[in-house]
Amino acid sequence: YRAKGTGTYRFFEPAMDRELKQSQRLQRDLHNAIAADAVIPHYQPLVRLKDGVVVGFEVLARWNHPMLGSISPEVFISIAEDAGLIGQLTQSILKQACVDASKWPDQIKIAVNLSPIQLKDTTLPDQILHTLKISRFPPQRLELEITETALVNDNRTANAILSRFRAMGIDIALDDFGTGYSSLQNLRMFPVTKLKIDKSFVRSMSLDANSKKLISGILALSRSLGITTTAEGIEEAAEAEYLRSIGCDFGQGYCYAKPMKADDVPRFLTVQVPA
Ligand code: C2E
Ligand code: CA
Ligand code: CA
Ligand code: CA
């Protein structure tokens, strides 16, 4: 038995070692990429449903690794969180997005994602403010997207941080709404100005009557709280039309555009014809 166990152990050891080394290698590569602003923002339009006007863009990070090619943000964001690099990554993405968006019309907003662990860091508002100042970018043009998981653990700290953002004129969107477990409580307790209905509800809307009811319920709720609603993951024009007809304010999804490079935004804005 022992021989077998040892064999198994020996078999796994080099594999674990390789994985560990690869992850250290990836951490180092990611660290260098962030420092060089080589993790870059792409932009996906946020569209006002009632008239089809583009009101802003969500900023989505992209990393093209020199050897491994394009790595999914879900993967490198979690590496950045584990390696203590998420603060630097956010600042780099925000800085680049401010430079890009400064070339676009003033009314176009940018929505930047925050990682849940960043809402434990009370220096975050000052860091963001600093980056906005050196970029000469008005806080009123920035929206921050947070997920509900950020709010469950240390809700006093999170609340204090969000209140400071609100005082600076920055909007707060609650992302992936409906996938967390304490959604209603969060809307009441935190200074949220917008909620984003998770794409899983929109994707299942045409197949499943319950998803439709749920979306209607979320819309009624946000109306009663005076906050606006964005539906994400809209892929079909019929979905956009239905969501508009039930009073959803904004939409986002492949139906309008996939996330695009900064260079493609000005042309997208000129060809965009209001409905
Ligand atoms: P998210 O914040 O929920 O972003 C929306 C995701 O849905 C994006 O995936 C976007 O490309 C995708 N999407 C947009 N429209 C459609 C559609 O019509 N259909 C479908 N099926 N998907 C659609 P992406 O870019 O792969 O990003 C994945 C996640 O990675 C994001 O989810 C966000 O949680 C995280 N992420 C991306 N960039 C950043 C960042 O700069 N900072 C942080 N902290 N997280 C980021
Ligand atoms: Ca988001
Ligand atoms: Ca989302
Ligand atoms: Ca998500």
Tab-separated table of C-alpha atoms and ligand atoms in Angstrom:
chain	number	residue	atom	x	y	z
A	1	TYR	CA	0.000	0.000	0.000
A	2	ARG	CA	2.717	2.338	0.956
A	3	ALA	CA	4.491	1.800	-2.352
A	4	LYS	CA	1.313	2.623	-4.186
A	5	GLY	CA	0.733	5.736	-2.086
A	6	THR	CA	4.277	6.874	-2.606
A	7	GLY	CA	3.932	6.258	-6.312
A	8	THR	CA	0.837	8.400	-6.431
A	9	TYR	CA	2.537	11.099	-4.446
A	10	ARG	CA	5.558	11.069	-6.715
A	11	PHE	CA	3.297	11.151	-9.717
A	12	PHE	CA	1.521	14.281	-8.558
A	13	GLU	CA	4.454	16.166	-7.124
A	14	PRO	CA	6.046	17.307	-10.393
A	15	ALA	CA	2.649	18.273	-11.785
A	16	MET	CA	1.839	20.415	-8.754
A	17	ASP	CA	5.289	21.893	-8.978
A	18	ARG	CA	4.797	22.788	-12.600
A	19	GLU	CA	1.445	24.358	-11.859
A	20	LEU	CA	2.861	26.358	-8.995
A	21	LYS	CA	5.772	27.539	-11.102
A	22	GLN	CA	3.489	28.401	-13.930
A	23	SER	CA	1.280	30.420	-11.637
A	24	GLN	CA	4.308	32.230	-10.204
A	25	ARG	CA	5.437	32.837	-13.740
A	26	LEU	CA	1.978	34.134	-14.643
A	27	GLN	CA	1.934	36.361	-11.573
A	28	ARG	CA	5.278	37.813	-12.568
A	29	ASP	CA	4.198	38.278	-16.193
A	30	LEU	CA	0.960	39.919	-15.071
A	31	HIS	CA	2.853	42.197	-12.700
A	32	ASN	CA	5.119	43.328	-15.562
A	33	ALA	CA	2.203	43.712	-17.960
A	34	ILE	CA	0.288	45.914	-15.499
A	35	ALA	CA	3.379	48.050	-14.847
A	36	ALA	CA	3.771	48.544	-18.615
A	37	ASP	CA	0.045	49.334	-19.109
A	38	ALA	CA	-0.055	46.247	-21.345
A	39	VAL	CA	-3.296	45.051	-19.787
A	40	ILE	CA	-5.555	47.304	-21.794
A	41	PRO	CA	-9.178	48.442	-21.648
A	42	HIS	CA	-11.744	47.473	-24.238
A	43	TYR	CA	-15.108	49.221	-24.376
A	44	GLN	CA	-18.672	47.944	-24.682
A	45	PRO	CA	-21.481	50.452	-25.337
A	46	LEU	CA	-24.235	51.181	-22.810
A	47	VAL	CA	-27.348	52.122	-24.749
A	48	ARG	CA	-30.446	54.053	-23.621
A	49	LEU	CA	-33.266	51.746	-24.660
A	50	LYS	CA	-35.986	54.333	-25.290
A	51	ASP	CA	-34.053	56.054	-28.116
A	52	GLY	CA	-30.996	53.895	-28.828
A	53	VAL	CA	-28.518	56.606	-27.810
A	54	VAL	CA	-25.115	55.468	-26.514
A	55	VAL	CA	-24.636	57.011	-23.073
A	56	GLY	CA	-21.380	55.358	-22.088
A	57	PHE	CA	-19.100	52.348	-22.228
A	58	GLU	CA	-18.239	49.582	-19.793
A	59	VAL	CA	-14.481	49.217	-19.472
A	60	LEU	CA	-13.367	45.583	-19.779
A	61	ALA	CA	-9.747	44.564	-19.236
A	62	ARG	CA	-7.870	42.546	-21.868
A	63	TRP	CA	-4.513	40.790	-21.561
A	64	ASN	CA	-2.744	39.317	-24.531
A	65	HIS	CA	0.085	37.201	-23.073
A	66	PRO	CA	3.130	37.102	-25.402
A	67	MET	CA	3.401	33.276	-25.199
A	68	LEU	CA	-0.051	32.096	-24.131
A	69	GLY	CA	-2.175	34.494	-26.174
A	70	SER	CA	-5.343	36.114	-24.937
A	71	ILE	CA	-6.188	35.145	-21.337
A	72	SER	CA	-9.749	35.449	-20.045
A	73	PRO	CA	-10.323	38.355	-17.640
A	74	GLU	CA	-11.984	35.947	-15.184
A	75	VAL	CA	-8.604	34.143	-15.011
A	76	PHE	CA	-6.187	37.074	-14.807
A	77	ILE	CA	-8.425	39.111	-12.486
A	78	SER	CA	-8.333	36.242	-10.005
A	79	ILE	CA	-4.538	35.927	-10.395
A	80	ALA	CA	-4.285	39.680	-9.761
A	81	GLU	CA	-6.453	39.351	-6.638
A	82	ASP	CA	-4.334	36.475	-5.265
A	83	ALA	CA	-1.060	38.222	-6.072
A	84	GLY	CA	-2.068	41.532	-4.482
A	85	LEU	CA	-2.011	43.226	-7.895
A	86	ILE	CA	-5.683	44.147	-8.237
A	87	GLY	CA	-5.227	47.711	-6.943
A	88	GLN	CA	-2.500	48.414	-9.505
A	89	LEU	CA	-4.523	46.767	-12.265
A	90	THR	CA	-7.573	48.931	-11.506
A	91	GLN	CA	-5.473	52.106	-11.457
A	92	SER	CA	-3.787	51.236	-14.749
A	93	ILE	CA	-7.097	50.451	-16.454
A	94	LEU	CA	-8.749	53.596	-15.031
A	95	LYS	CA	-5.834	55.783	-16.119
A	96	GLN	CA	-5.896	54.395	-19.669
A	97	ALA	CA	-9.698	54.696	-19.850
A	98	CYS	CA	-9.524	58.367	-18.774
A	99	VAL	CA	-6.996	59.082	-21.531
A	100	ASP	CA	-9.183	57.306	-24.104
A	101	ALA	CA	-12.502	58.808	-22.998
A	102	SER	CA	-11.062	62.340	-22.871
A	103	LYS	CA	-11.110	62.184	-26.692
A	104	TRP	CA	-14.817	61.299	-26.783
A	105	PRO	CA	-17.864	63.579	-26.343
A	106	ASP	CA	-18.302	64.932	-22.793
A	107	GLN	CA	-21.612	63.225	-22.154
A	108	ILE	CA	-20.118	59.742	-22.709
A	109	LYS	CA	-19.491	58.039	-19.367
A	110	ILE	CA	-17.155	55.186	-18.506
A	111	ALA	CA	-18.034	52.314	-16.155
A	112	VAL	CA	-15.068	50.648	-14.453
A	113	ASN	CA	-15.292	47.324	-12.600
A	114	LEU	CA	-13.989	47.014	-9.052
A	115	SER	CA	-13.004	43.720	-7.476
A	116	PRO	CA	-14.891	42.827	-4.272
A	117	ILE	CA	-11.676	42.785	-2.234
A	118	GLN	CA	-11.038	46.426	-3.111
A	119	LEU	CA	-14.035	47.459	-1.029
A	120	LYS	CA	-12.054	46.536	2.099
A	121	ASP	CA	-9.404	49.140	1.317
A	122	THR	CA	-10.330	52.507	2.818
A	123	THR	CA	-7.608	54.266	0.785
A	124	LEU	CA	-9.427	53.318	-2.454
A	125	PRO	CA	-11.469	56.558	-2.862
A	126	ASP	CA	-8.323	58.703	-2.537
A	127	GLN	CA	-6.455	56.488	-5.007
A	128	ILE	CA	-9.260	56.815	-7.549
A	129	LEU	CA	-9.548	60.565	-6.939
A	130	HIS	CA	-5.805	60.937	-7.485
A	131	THR	CA	-5.943	59.112	-10.822
A	132	LEU	CA	-8.921	61.224	-11.932
A	133	LYS	CA	-7.070	64.411	-10.979
A	134	ILE	CA	-3.856	63.639	-12.842
A	135	SER	CA	-5.978	62.605	-15.841
A	136	ARG	CA	-8.136	65.763	-15.496
A	137	PHE	CA	-11.172	63.525	-15.793
A	138	PRO	CA	-14.437	64.665	-14.121
A	139	PRO	CA	-15.690	62.200	-11.472
A	140	GLN	CA	-19.223	62.789	-12.819
A	141	ARG	CA	-18.202	60.892	-15.957
A	142	LEU	CA	-17.150	57.832	-13.953
A	143	GLU	CA	-19.340	54.981	-12.801
A	144	LEU	CA	-18.002	52.139	-10.664
A	145	GLU	CA	-19.420	48.623	-10.926
A	146	ILE	CA	-19.370	46.437	-7.846
A	147	THR	CA	-20.765	42.973	-7.257
A	148	GLU	CA	-22.877	42.008	-4.299
A	149	THR	CA	-20.199	39.704	-2.875
A	150	ALA	CA	-18.270	42.882	-2.062
A	151	LEU	CA	-20.980	43.925	0.355
A	152	VAL	CA	-21.573	40.838	2.476
A	153	ASN	CA	-18.431	40.545	4.609
A	154	ASP	CA	-17.409	43.924	5.914
A	155	ASN	CA	-20.419	46.009	5.087
A	156	ARG	CA	-19.511	48.987	7.283
A	157	THR	CA	-16.227	49.569	5.464
A	158	ALA	CA	-17.842	48.981	2.064
A	159	ASN	CA	-20.608	51.426	2.914
A	160	ALA	CA	-18.139	54.113	4.024
A	161	ILE	CA	-16.131	53.690	0.810
A	162	LEU	CA	-19.222	53.838	-1.409
A	163	SER	CA	-20.538	56.909	0.411
A	164	ARG	CA	-17.275	58.699	-0.307
A	165	PHE	CA	-17.552	57.839	-3.988
A	166	ARG	CA	-21.094	59.207	-4.034
A	167	ALA	CA	-19.912	62.412	-2.346
A	168	MET	CA	-17.312	62.756	-5.124
A	169	GLY	CA	-20.111	62.556	-7.716
A	170	ILE	CA	-19.254	59.027	-8.879
A	171	ASP	CA	-22.173	56.715	-9.670
A	172	ILE	CA	-22.312	53.192	-8.253
A	173	ALA	CA	-23.795	50.282	-10.188
A	174	LEU	CA	-24.610	46.985	-8.516
A	175	ASP	CA	-23.373	44.412	-11.052
A	176	ASP	CA	-24.646	40.880	-11.759
A	177	PHE	CA	-27.809	41.736	-9.829
A	178	GLY	CA	-29.915	38.735	-8.900
A	179	THR	CA	-27.065	36.255	-8.595
A	180	GLY	CA	-26.198	37.170	-4.986
A	181	TYR	CA	-28.280	36.112	-2.012
A	182	SER	CA	-28.985	39.355	-0.197
A	183	SER	CA	-29.908	41.596	-3.096
A	184	LEU	CA	-32.876	43.420	-1.594
A	185	GLN	CA	-31.072	44.185	1.623
A	186	ASN	CA	-28.085	45.537	-0.320
A	187	LEU	CA	-30.227	47.922	-2.319
A	188	ARG	CA	-31.670	49.376	0.850
A	189	MET	CA	-28.401	49.595	2.778
A	190	PHE	CA	-25.882	50.824	0.215
A	191	PRO	CA	-25.787	54.079	-1.772
A	192	VAL	CA	-26.310	52.379	-5.118
A	193	THR	CA	-27.501	54.527	-8.058
A	194	LYS	CA	-27.988	51.832	-10.663
A	195	LEU	CA	-28.406	48.120	-10.962
A	196	LYS	CA	-27.332	45.789	-13.699
A	197	ILE	CA	-29.538	42.770	-14.257
A	198	ASP	CA	-27.280	39.770	-14.731
A	199	LYS	CA	-27.033	38.425	-18.264
A	200	SER	CA	-28.207	34.968	-17.165
A	201	PHE	CA	-31.758	36.361	-16.668
A	202	VAL	CA	-31.734	38.121	-20.021
A	203	ARG	CA	-30.333	35.033	-21.751
A	204	SER	CA	-33.091	32.792	-20.346
A	205	MET	CA	-35.886	35.357	-20.794
A	206	SER	CA	-37.307	33.979	-24.052
A	207	LEU	CA	-37.299	30.375	-22.800
A	208	ASP	CA	-38.461	30.849	-19.292
A	209	ALA	CA	-41.504	32.806	-18.076
A	210	ASN	CA	-40.056	33.009	-14.566
A	211	SER	CA	-37.059	35.004	-15.791
A	212	LYS	CA	-39.459	37.491	-17.359
A	213	LYS	CA	-41.387	37.816	-14.106
A	214	LEU	CA	-38.176	38.216	-12.184
A	215	ILE	CA	-36.995	41.010	-14.498
A	216	SER	CA	-40.348	42.803	-14.177
A	217	GLY	CA	-40.056	42.499	-10.411
A	218	ILE	CA	-36.524	43.921	-10.413
A	219	LEU	CA	-37.686	46.853	-12.573
A	220	ALA	CA	-40.591	47.619	-10.224
A	221	LEU	CA	-38.254	47.462	-7.264
A	222	SER	CA	-35.638	49.787	-8.749
A	223	ARG	CA	-38.323	52.249	-9.833
A	224	SER	CA	-39.647	52.380	-6.285
A	225	LEU	CA	-36.127	53.055	-5.003
A	226	GLY	CA	-35.486	55.705	-7.668
A	227	ILE	CA	-32.523	53.938	-9.267
A	228	THR	CA	-31.947	53.129	-12.940
A	229	THR	CA	-31.605	49.682	-14.478
A	230	THR	CA	-29.313	48.222	-17.139
A	231	ALA	CA	-29.917	44.807	-18.681
A	232	GLU	CA	-26.712	43.073	-19.769
A	233	GLY	CA	-26.211	40.251	-22.267
A	234	ILE	CA	-28.788	41.492	-24.810
A	235	GLU	CA	-28.040	39.533	-27.977
A	236	GLU	CA	-31.290	39.901	-29.976
A	237	ALA	CA	-33.146	43.027	-31.109
A	238	ALA	CA	-36.387	41.438	-29.869
A	239	GLU	CA	-34.931	41.200	-26.357
A	240	ALA	CA	-34.006	44.894	-26.443
A	241	GLU	CA	-37.514	45.789	-27.632
A	242	TYR	CA	-39.169	43.721	-24.918
A	243	LEU	CA	-36.965	45.188	-22.187
A	244	ARG	CA	-37.674	48.705	-23.464
A	245	SER	CA	-41.419	48.007	-23.449
A	246	ILE	CA	-41.374	46.994	-19.777
A	247	GLY	CA	-39.421	50.118	-18.794
A	248	CYS	CA	-35.802	48.988	-18.494
A	249	ASP	CA	-33.605	52.105	-18.870
A	250	PHE	CA	-30.368	50.876	-20.454
A	251	GLY	CA	-29.067	47.865	-22.336
A	252	GLN	CA	-25.728	46.273	-23.111
A	253	GLY	CA	-24.810	43.253	-25.209
A	254	TYR	CA	-23.613	41.774	-28.488
A	255	CYS	CA	-26.828	43.068	-30.105
A	256	TYR	CA	-25.216	46.534	-30.037
A	257	ALA	CA	-21.520	45.653	-30.064
A	258	LYS	CA	-18.933	43.375	-28.534
A	259	PRO	CA	-16.267	45.068	-26.421
A	260	MET	CA	-14.053	47.055	-28.833
A	261	LYS	CA	-10.660	48.727	-28.897
A	262	ALA	CA	-10.499	52.431	-27.967
A	263	ASP	CA	-9.576	53.288	-31.565
A	264	ASP	CA	-12.893	51.871	-32.788
A	265	VAL	CA	-15.082	53.923	-30.419
A	266	PRO	CA	-15.196	57.254	-32.337
A	267	ARG	CA	-16.332	55.528	-35.527
A	268	PHE	CA	-18.881	53.489	-33.585
A	269	LEU	CA	-20.289	56.725	-32.124
A	270	THR	CA	-20.655	58.380	-35.533
A	271	VAL	CA	-22.330	55.449	-37.285
A	272	GLN	CA	-24.666	54.929	-34.322
A	273	VAL	CA	-28.037	56.204	-35.530
A	274	PRO	CA	-30.577	56.920	-32.799
A	275	ALA	CA	-33.753	54.854	-33.237
B	1	C2E	P1	-18.972	41.597	-16.091
B	1	C2E	O1	-18.541	42.810	-15.309
B	1	C2E	O2	-20.279	40.997	-15.749
B	1	C2E	O3	-18.857	42.012	-17.623
B	1	C2E	C1	-19.779	41.595	-18.606
B	1	C2E	C2	-19.241	40.420	-19.370
B	1	C2E	O4	-20.262	39.971	-20.271
B	1	C2E	C3	-18.026	40.755	-20.245
B	1	C2E	O5	-17.188	39.604	-20.287
B	1	C2E	C4	-18.671	40.988	-21.602
B	1	C2E	O6	-17.787	40.805	-22.695
B	1	C2E	C5	-19.738	39.921	-21.575
B	1	C2E	N1	-20.858	40.220	-22.503
B	1	C2E	C6	-21.247	41.424	-22.952
B	1	C2E	N2	-22.310	41.331	-23.774
B	1	C2E	C7	-22.626	40.025	-23.841
B	1	C2E	C8	-23.652	39.290	-24.553
B	1	C2E	O7	-24.480	39.839	-25.279
B	1	C2E	N3	-23.669	37.950	-24.377
B	1	C2E	C9	-22.774	37.308	-23.590
B	1	C2E	N4	-22.871	35.985	-23.468
B	1	C2E	N5	-21.774	37.968	-22.902
B	1	C2E	C10	-21.719	39.309	-23.033
B	1	C2E	P2	-15.596	39.727	-20.139
B	1	C2E	O8	-15.092	40.945	-20.837
B	1	C2E	O9	-15.047	38.390	-20.512
B	1	C2E	O10	-15.402	39.959	-18.593
B	1	C2E	C11	-15.724	38.963	-17.671
B	1	C2E	C12	-15.682	39.471	-16.253
B	1	C2E	O11	-14.333	39.808	-15.876
B	1	C2E	C13	-16.487	40.753	-16.045
B	1	C2E	O12	-17.853	40.427	-15.910
B	1	C2E	C14	-15.850	41.273	-14.780
B	1	C2E	O13	-16.395	40.618	-13.658
B	1	C2E	C15	-14.398	40.860	-14.946
B	1	C2E	N6	-13.623	42.023	-15.433
B	1	C2E	C16	-13.362	42.426	-16.705
B	1	C2E	N7	-12.589	43.534	-16.714
B	1	C2E	C17	-12.360	43.855	-15.406
B	1	C2E	C18	-11.618	44.901	-14.739
B	1	C2E	O14	-11.017	45.806	-15.350
B	1	C2E	N8	-11.608	44.847	-13.365
B	1	C2E	C19	-12.267	43.898	-12.656
B	1	C2E	N9	-12.203	43.919	-11.305
B	1	C2E	N10	-12.970	42.910	-13.245
B	1	C2E	C20	-13.026	42.887	-14.606
B	2	CA	CA	-19.394	44.773	-14.940
B	3	CA	CA	-22.192	41.958	-15.090
B	4	CA	CA	-19.744	38.830	-14.013
